[in-house]
Coordinates of C-alpha atoms and ligand atoms in Angstrom, one line a residue:
X1 CA 11.4 -26.1 17.3
X2 CA 10.9 -28.5 14.5
X3 CA 9.3 -27.1 11.4
X4 CA 6.9 -30.0 10.7
X5 CA 3.3 -29.5 9.6
X6 CA 2.3 -30.7 13.1
X7 CA 4.4 -28.1 14.8
X8 CA 3.1 -25.3 12.6
X9 CA -0.6 -26.4 12.9
X10 CA -2.0 -23.9 15.3
X11 CA -1.1 -20.6 13.8
X12 CA -3.8 -19.8 11.2
X13 CA -1.8 -17.7 8.8
X14 CA -3.3 -14.7 7.1
X15 CA -3.7 -14.6 3.3
X16 CA -1.8 -17.9 3.1
X17 CA -2.4 -21.3 1.7
X18 CA -2.1 -22.8 5.2
X19 CA -2.0 -26.5 4.3
X20 CA 0.5 -26.0 1.5
X21 CA 2.7 -23.7 3.5
X22 CA 2.8 -25.9 6.5
X23 CA 3.8 -28.9 4.3
X24 CA 6.6 -26.8 2.7
X25 CA 7.3 -23.9 5.1
X26 CA 9.1 -20.8 4.0
X27 CA 10.2 -19.4 7.3
X28 CA 12.4 -16.3 7.7
X29 CA 14.4 -16.1 10.9
X30 CA 16.6 -13.1 10.6
X31 CA 17.1 -10.0 8.4
X32 CA 19.7 -7.3 7.9
X33 CA 19.7 -4.6 5.2
X34 CA 18.1 -6.0 2.0
X35 CA 18.5 -9.7 2.9
X36 CA 16.6 -12.2 5.0
X37 CA 17.9 -15.6 6.2
X38 CA 15.5 -18.5 6.1
X39 CA 15.3 -21.4 8.6
X40 CA 17.6 -23.4 6.5
X41 CA 20.3 -20.7 6.7
X42 CA 19.8 -19.5 3.1
X43 CA 20.1 -15.9 2.1
X44 CA 16.9 -14.4 0.5
X45 CA 16.9 -11.0 -1.2
X46 CA 13.9 -9.0 -0.1
X47 CA 12.5 -7.8 -3.4
X48 CA 9.4 -6.3 -2.0
X49 CA 10.5 -4.6 1.3
X50 CA 8.6 -7.3 3.2
X51 CA 5.1 -6.1 2.2
X52 CA 6.3 -2.7 0.9
X53 CA 7.0 -1.5 4.5
X54 CA 10.7 -1.9 5.3
X55 CA 11.8 1.1 3.2
X56 CA 15.0 1.8 5.2
X57 CA 16.1 -1.8 5.2
X58 CA 16.0 -4.5 7.9
X59 CA 17.5 -4.6 11.3
X60 CA 17.8 -0.8 11.8
X61 CA 19.5 -0.5 15.2
X62 CA 18.4 3.1 15.6
X63 CA 14.7 2.1 15.5
X64 CA 15.2 -0.9 17.8
X65 CA 17.0 1.2 20.4
X66 CA 14.4 3.9 20.3
X67 CA 11.6 1.3 20.8
X68 CA 13.5 -0.4 23.6
X69 CA 14.2 2.9 25.4
X70 CA 10.6 4.0 25.1
X71 CA 9.2 0.7 26.5
X72 CA 11.4 1.1 29.6
X73 CA 10.5 4.8 30.0
X74 CA 6.8 4.7 29.3
X75 CA 5.4 1.5 27.9
X76 CA 1.8 2.6 27.5
X77 CA -0.5 5.4 28.3
X78 CA -4.3 5.5 27.7
X79 CA -4.7 7.6 24.5
X80 CA -8.3 8.7 25.4
X81 CA -8.3 11.9 27.5
X82 CA -4.6 11.5 28.3
X83 CA -1.5 11.6 26.2
X84 CA 2.3 11.4 26.0
X85 CA 4.7 13.8 24.3
X86 CA 5.9 11.5 21.5
X87 CA 2.6 11.3 19.7
X88 CA 2.5 15.1 19.4
X89 CA 6.1 15.2 18.4
X90 CA 5.6 12.5 15.8
X91 CA 2.4 14.2 14.4
X92 CA 4.4 17.5 14.1
X93 CA 7.3 15.7 12.3
X94 CA 4.9 13.9 9.9
X95 CA 3.0 17.1 9.1
X96 CA 6.3 18.5 7.8
X97 CA 6.2 15.7 5.1
X98 CA 2.5 15.5 4.3
X99 CA 1.2 17.4 1.3
X100 CA 0.0 21.0 1.7
X101 CA -2.3 21.4 4.7
X102 CA -2.9 17.7 5.5
X103 CA -1.4 18.5 8.8
X104 CA -3.8 16.8 11.3
X105 CA -2.8 13.3 12.1
X106 CA -5.0 10.5 13.6
X107 CA -3.1 7.4 14.7
X108 CA -4.2 3.7 14.5
X109 CA -2.3 0.5 14.2
X110 CA -2.5 -0.6 10.6
X111 CA -3.5 0.4 7.1
X112 CA -6.8 -1.3 7.4
X113 CA -7.6 0.8 10.5
X114 CA -6.4 3.9 8.7
X115 CA -8.9 3.2 5.9
X116 CA -11.8 2.6 8.2
X117 CA -10.9 5.6 10.3
X118 CA -10.9 7.7 7.0
X119 CA -14.3 6.4 6.1
X120 CA -15.7 7.5 9.5
X121 CA -14.0 10.9 9.3
X122 CA -15.7 11.4 5.9
X123 CA -19.1 10.6 7.3
X124 CA -18.5 12.8 10.4
X125 CA -17.3 15.7 8.2
X126 CA -20.4 15.8 6.1
X127 CA -22.7 15.3 9.0
X128 CA -21.2 18.2 11.0
X129 CA -21.8 20.4 7.9
X130 CA -25.5 19.4 7.8
X131 CA -25.0 16.9 4.9
X132 CA -25.4 13.7 6.7
X133 CA -27.1 12.2 3.7
X134 CA -23.7 11.9 2.0
X135 CA -23.2 8.3 2.8
X136 CA -22.1 6.7 -0.4
X137 CA -18.4 5.9 -1.2
X138 CA -16.9 5.6 -4.6
X139 CA -14.0 3.2 -5.0
X140 CA -12.5 1.3 -7.9
X141 CA -12.3 -2.2 -9.3
X142 CA -9.0 -3.9 -8.4
X143 CA -8.7 -1.6 -5.4
X144 CA -7.2 -2.8 -2.1
X145 CA -8.0 -0.8 1.0
X146 CA -7.2 -3.3 3.7
X147 CA -9.4 -5.9 5.3
X148 CA -11.6 -4.3 7.9
X149 CA -15.2 -4.3 7.0
X150 CA -15.2 -0.7 5.5
X151 CA -12.0 -1.4 3.6
X152 CA -13.3 -4.8 2.4
X153 CA -16.4 -3.0 1.1
X154 CA -14.2 -0.5 -0.8
X155 CA -12.1 -3.4 -2.1
X156 CA -12.2 -4.2 -5.8
X157 CA -10.3 -7.4 -5.5
X158 CA -12.9 -10.1 -6.0
X159 CA -11.4 -12.8 -3.8
X160 CA -11.1 -10.3 -0.9
X161 CA -14.8 -9.7 -0.9
X162 CA -16.6 -12.8 -2.0
X163 CA -16.7 -14.8 1.3
X164 CA -17.9 -11.8 3.3
X165 CA -21.3 -10.8 2.3
X166 CA -22.6 -7.5 1.0
X167 CA -20.4 -5.2 3.0
X168 CA -21.0 -1.5 3.7
X169 CA -24.2 -0.3 2.0
X170 CA -23.7 2.4 -0.6
X171 CA -20.2 1.6 -1.9
X172 CA -20.0 1.8 -5.7
X173 CA -17.0 0.9 -7.9
X174 CA -15.7 2.7 -10.9
X175 CA -13.4 1.1 -13.4
X176 CA -9.8 0.3 -12.7
X177 CA -7.2 2.0 -14.9
X178 CA -5.5 -1.0 -16.6
X179 CA -5.8 -0.7 -20.3
X180 CA -4.3 -3.1 -22.8
X181 CA -2.9 -0.4 -25.0
X182 CA -0.8 0.8 -22.0
X183 CA 1.0 -2.5 -21.6
X184 CA 4.7 -2.2 -20.9
X185 CA 4.5 1.5 -20.2
X186 CA 7.2 2.8 -17.8
X187 CA 5.8 5.6 -15.7
X188 CA 2.4 7.2 -16.2
X189 CA 0.5 6.0 -19.3
X190 CA -0.7 8.5 -21.9
X191 CA -4.1 6.8 -22.4
X192 CA -6.9 6.6 -19.8
X193 CA -7.5 10.0 -18.2
X194 CA -11.1 9.7 -19.4
X195 CA -11.7 6.8 -17.0
X196 CA -12.0 9.5 -14.3
X197 CA -15.3 10.4 -15.9
X198 CA -16.7 7.3 -14.3
X199 CA -16.9 9.4 -11.1
X200 CA -19.0 12.0 -12.9
X201 CA -21.3 9.2 -14.0
X202 CA -21.7 8.1 -10.4
X203 CA -22.6 11.7 -9.6
X204 CA -25.2 11.7 -12.4
X205 CA -26.5 8.3 -11.3
X206 CA -26.7 8.8 -7.5
X207 CA -26.6 12.6 -7.1
X208 CA -23.6 14.4 -5.8
X209 CA -25.3 15.1 -2.5
X210 CA -25.4 11.4 -1.6
X211 CA -21.6 10.9 -2.1
X212 CA -19.3 11.3 0.8
X213 CA -15.9 10.5 -0.8
X214 CA -14.0 8.9 -3.5
X215 CA -11.2 6.6 -2.3
X216 CA -8.3 5.7 -4.6
X217 CA -4.8 4.4 -4.2
X218 CA -2.8 6.9 -6.3
X219 CA -0.9 3.8 -7.7
X220 CA -3.1 0.8 -7.2
X221 CA -0.7 -1.4 -5.4
X222 CA -1.7 -4.9 -4.3
X223 CA -3.5 -5.7 -7.5
X224 CA -0.1 -5.5 -9.3
X225 CA 0.8 -1.8 -9.7
X226 CA -1.5 0.2 -11.9
X227 CA 0.1 3.6 -12.4
X228 CA -2.5 6.4 -12.9
X229 CA -2.8 7.6 -16.5
X230 CA -1.7 11.2 -17.1
X231 CA -4.4 13.6 -16.1
X232 CA -6.5 10.9 -14.3
X233 CA -5.9 12.0 -10.7
X234 CA -6.2 15.6 -11.7
X235 CA -9.6 15.0 -13.2
X236 CA -10.8 13.1 -10.1
X237 CA -9.8 16.1 -8.1
X238 CA -11.7 18.5 -10.3
X239 CA -14.9 16.4 -10.2
X240 CA -14.7 16.1 -6.4
X241 CA -14.2 19.8 -6.1
X242 CA -17.1 20.6 -8.3
X243 CA -19.4 18.3 -6.3
X244 CA -18.3 18.7 -2.7
X245 CA -17.0 15.1 -2.6
X246 CA -14.0 14.4 -0.4
X247 CA -11.0 12.8 -2.2
X248 CA -9.1 10.3 -0.2
X249 CA -5.7 8.9 -1.3
X250 CA -4.8 5.6 0.3
X251 CA -1.1 6.0 0.4
X252 CA -0.4 2.9 2.6
X253 CA 2.0 1.5 -0.1
X254 CA 2.8 4.7 -2.0
X255 CA 3.9 6.7 1.1
X256 CA 7.3 7.4 2.4
X257 CA 9.4 7.7 -0.7
X258 CA 8.2 4.8 -2.8
X259 CA 7.3 7.2 -5.6
X260 CA 10.4 9.4 -5.2
X261 CA 8.7 11.9 -3.0
X262 CA 7.3 11.6 0.5
X263 CA 3.9 10.8 -0.9
X264 CA 2.4 10.0 -4.3
X265 CA 0.2 13.1 -3.9
X266 CA 3.4 15.2 -4.3
X267 CA 4.8 13.1 -7.1
X268 CA 1.6 13.4 -9.1
X269 CA 0.9 17.0 -8.0
X270 CA -2.7 16.2 -6.8
X271 CA -3.6 16.9 -3.2
X272 CA -6.4 14.9 -1.6
X273 CA -8.5 16.0 1.4
X274 CA -7.6 13.0 3.4
X275 CA -4.7 10.5 3.2
X276 CA -4.1 7.2 4.8
X277 CA -0.6 5.8 5.6
X278 CA 0.9 2.8 7.4
X279 CA 3.7 0.3 6.5
X280 CA 6.9 2.4 6.0
X281 CA 5.5 4.9 8.6
X282 CA 7.6 2.9 11.2
X283 CA 9.7 1.0 8.7
X284 CA 7.4 -1.9 9.9
X285 CA 9.3 -2.2 13.2
X286 CA 6.1 -1.5 15.0
X287 CA 2.5 -1.8 13.8
X288 CA 1.1 1.6 13.1
X289 CA -1.3 3.4 10.7
X290 CA -2.3 7.0 10.4
X291 CA -4.7 9.3 8.7
X292 CA -3.7 12.8 7.7
X293 CA -6.6 15.3 7.1
X294 CA -6.7 18.8 5.8
X295 CA -7.3 21.8 8.0
X296 CA -10.8 22.1 6.4
X297 CA -11.8 18.6 7.5
X298 CA -10.2 18.9 10.9
X299 CA -11.8 22.3 11.7
X300 CA -15.2 21.3 10.4
X301 CA -15.4 18.3 12.8
X302 CA -13.6 19.8 15.8
X303 CA -15.2 23.2 15.7
X304 CA -18.7 21.8 15.4
X305 CA -18.5 20.1 18.8
X306 CA -19.4 21.9 22.0
X307 CA -16.5 23.2 24.1
X308 CA -14.8 20.5 26.3
X309 CA -16.6 17.6 24.6
X310 CA -15.2 14.8 22.5
X311 CA -15.3 15.8 18.9
X312 CA -14.8 12.4 17.2
X313 CA -16.1 9.3 18.9
X314 CA -13.4 7.1 17.4
X315 CA -10.0 5.7 18.5
X316 CA -8.1 2.6 19.4
X317 CA -6.6 1.3 22.6
X318 CA -3.2 1.5 20.9
X319 CA -3.7 4.8 19.0
X320 CA -0.4 6.6 19.1
X321 CA 1.3 3.9 21.1
X322 CA 4.5 5.2 22.7
X323 CA 6.7 2.4 21.2
X324 CA 5.2 2.9 17.7
X325 CA 5.7 6.7 17.9
X326 CA 9.3 6.1 19.0
X327 CA 9.8 3.8 16.0
X328 CA 8.2 6.3 13.7
X329 CA 10.4 9.2 14.9
X330 CA 13.5 7.1 14.6
X331 CA 12.3 6.1 11.1
X332 CA 11.8 9.7 10.0
X333 CA 15.3 10.5 11.3
X334 CA 16.7 7.8 9.0
X335 CA 14.6 8.9 6.0
X336 CA 15.7 12.5 6.5
X337 CA 19.4 11.8 7.3
X338 CA 19.9 9.3 4.5
X339 CA 17.7 11.3 2.1
X340 CA 15.9 8.1 1.2
X341 CA 13.0 9.7 -0.7
X342 CA 15.5 11.6 -2.9
X343 CA 17.5 8.4 -3.2
X344 CA 14.4 6.6 -4.5
X345 CA 13.9 9.3 -7.1
X346 CA 17.5 9.0 -8.2
X347 CA 17.5 5.2 -8.3
X348 CA 14.1 5.0 -10.1
X349 CA 15.3 5.0 -13.7
X350 CA 17.9 2.3 -13.0
X351 CA 15.3 0.2 -11.2
X352 CA 12.6 0.6 -13.9
X353 CA 15.1 0.0 -16.7
X354 CA 16.2 -3.3 -15.0
X355 CA 12.7 -4.5 -14.4
X356 CA 11.5 -3.6 -17.9
X357 CA 14.5 -5.5 -19.4
X358 CA 12.5 -8.6 -18.5
X359 CA 9.9 -7.6 -21.2
X360 CA 11.4 -10.1 -23.6
X361 CA 10.4 -13.1 -21.5
X362 CA 7.5 -14.8 -23.2
X363 CA 5.6 -15.6 -20.0
X364 CA 5.4 -11.9 -19.1
X365 CA 2.4 -10.2 -20.6
X366 CA 2.8 -6.7 -19.1
X367 CA 5.1 -4.7 -16.9
X368 CA 4.2 -1.4 -15.1
X369 CA 6.2 0.8 -12.8
X370 CA 6.8 4.1 -11.2
X371 CA 9.4 5.3 -8.7
X372 CA 10.7 2.3 -6.9
X373 CA 7.8 0.0 -7.4
X374 CA 6.9 -2.2 -10.4
X375 CA 4.4 -5.0 -11.2
X376 CA 4.5 -7.6 -13.9
X377 CA 1.9 -10.1 -15.1
X378 CA 2.6 -13.7 -16.0
X379 CA 0.3 -15.4 -18.4
X380 CA -2.2 -17.5 -16.5
X381 CA -2.0 -21.2 -16.4
X382 CA -5.3 -23.2 -16.5
X383 CA -6.3 -21.9 -13.1
X384 CA -5.9 -18.1 -12.7
X385 CA -3.5 -17.2 -9.9
X386 CA -1.9 -20.7 -9.8
X387 CA 1.1 -19.7 -11.9
X388 CA 1.7 -16.5 -9.8
X389 CA 1.8 -18.6 -6.6
X390 CA 4.1 -21.1 -8.2
X391 CA 6.4 -18.3 -9.5
X392 CA 6.5 -16.8 -6.0
X393 CA 7.5 -20.2 -4.4
X394 CA 10.1 -20.8 -7.1
X395 CA 11.6 -17.4 -6.7
X396 CA 11.8 -17.9 -3.0
X397 CA 13.7 -21.2 -3.5
X398 CA 16.0 -19.3 -5.9
X399 CA 16.7 -16.7 -3.2
X400 CA 14.2 -13.9 -3.9
X401 CA 11.2 -12.8 -1.9
X402 CA 8.5 -10.9 -3.7
X403 CA 4.8 -10.3 -3.3
X404 CA 2.4 -11.9 -5.8
X405 CA -1.3 -11.3 -6.2
X406 CA -3.0 -13.7 -8.5
X407 CA -0.8 -13.8 -11.6
X408 CA 0.9 -10.5 -10.9
X409 CA 4.3 -10.1 -9.2
X410 CA 5.2 -6.9 -7.4
X411 CA 8.8 -5.7 -6.9
X412 CA 9.7 -2.9 -4.6
X413 CA 13.1 -3.3 -2.9
X414 CA 14.1 -1.3 0.2
X415 CA 15.0 2.3 -0.7
X416 CA 18.5 1.6 0.5
X417 CA 19.0 -1.0 -2.2
X418 CA 22.2 -0.6 -4.3
X419 CA 22.2 -1.2 -8.1
X420 CA 23.9 -4.5 -7.5
X421 CA 20.8 -5.7 -5.5
X422 CA 18.5 -4.6 -8.3
X423 CA 20.7 -6.5 -10.7
X424 CA 20.6 -9.6 -8.5
X425 CA 16.8 -9.3 -8.2
X426 CA 16.3 -9.1 -11.9
X427 CA 18.8 -12.0 -12.5
X428 CA 16.8 -14.3 -10.3
X429 CA 13.5 -13.2 -11.9
X430 CA 14.9 -13.9 -15.3
X431 CA 16.4 -17.3 -14.4
X432 CA 13.1 -18.4 -12.9
X433 CA 10.7 -16.8 -15.4
X434 CA 12.5 -17.9 -18.5
X435 CA 11.8 -21.6 -17.6
X436 CA 8.2 -21.1 -18.4
X437 CA 7.0 -22.4 -21.7
X438 CA 7.6 -20.1 -24.6
X439 CA 4.6 -18.9 -26.5
X440 CA 2.0 -21.4 -25.5
X441 CA -1.5 -20.6 -26.8
X442 CA -2.6 -18.9 -23.6
X443 CA 0.6 -16.7 -23.5
X444 CA 0.3 -15.7 -27.1
X445 CA -3.3 -14.7 -26.5
X446 CA -2.5 -12.7 -23.4
X447 CA 0.4 -10.8 -25.1
X448 CA -1.7 -9.9 -28.1
X449 CA -5.0 -9.0 -26.3
Ligands
LIG1 C1 -3.5 0.6 -0.2 C2 -3.6 -0.2 1.0 N1 -4.5 0.2 2.0 C3 -4.6 -0.5 3.1 C4 -3.8 -1.6 3.3 C5 -4.0 -2.4 4.6 O1 -2.9 -2.3 5.5 P1 -2.7 -3.3 6.7 O2 -2.4 -4.6 6.1 O3 -1.6 -2.6 7.5 O4 -4.0 -3.3 7.4 C6 -2.9 -2.0 2.4 C7 -2.0 -3.2 2.6 O5 -1.3 -3.7 1.8 C8 -2.8 -1.3 1.2 O6 -1.9 -1.7 0.2

């Protein structure tokens, strides 16, 4: 196949500048370990684990073999009123890693489906307890909760919402946790726990008995990595407990070792009632998402239904797909055998040190990071987001793939990365970012604001 704009015309690519991409394609054709190869045969270091999902590195033979074997043995089975052993085995294995009693697992196919499933579980939970009037959801500015209509409504990223109307009724947004005084903080910032009081204000404004749940990413990911201030998540938990509000952690990015423990809930010592996961759940070898709920939530919904009747009228044709479960089980085997979550914790200080060493570059206006994930902001050019996109393209040309959102870059290498890979990543970042004009007016302003 030729890689001309004409040949690439018919695939409408997601979250992509289609016309620009097709004129200058960046195609990846193979991958192994922490490297991709592009269609020109060049090696590209994967600085963001694909989209934060390939935690165990690319091309894992164990996962591919498990999927192939499963597809030959049992390719599919209807997940409604029938089942296959692997989904139960996978749920049991996952429950050994999830925090506290979040041991009941509902499967879907993506993070977005996990989020919309979690929304529906919250509504069903309150309804079965005679509190069906709890229909409001509290989310945050700068949040990303996927792209289905529920998650889009929860989203606090302006561009992800603005073409799509009013969204779900009753979603309110509290402030994000970025504070100028916390710029260039490694780990959890000291300032900002009081931002959690915004949730209390929503309680005062709307009445606790109208609020179903508060959704947060423990570390806000897609917006550019906002690490929760010390005491912030704890305070959200307290307010939720006081007012009977469910706390939902969206761990789609944070989960599976990214923070140095299986889940961010464990790293930060705060347990939600419901948790979403996806991405590294299968090391991205198969599409899959899941929701883990506490025994309290599961029992409330399941025990409220009459015997031998369906308890939750929700599910997907591919919920708990055999091939995805096989991929997930093989992925957990790797995580456990190679101690990748512990490895992430051990590598974190080296990784953060290396990324924060870029602080001297004039174009960088902030760096944030925790565990094996970090974000940096570049001073905006005339049009916000334009410089971030340009940086992403230039890094790719220089041999590094990272995710950018607006003018923020996000680095999160596979958890198998060696120190040499982290060095290589930071060298490429430095070489590209240092070419941006030193101390132009807009940069000076951003650095001092
Ligand atoms: C926190 C969070 N939730 C949900 C999603 C949506 O996941 P997916 O793209 O698999 O639908 C993402 C994706 O990046 C995410 O970061």
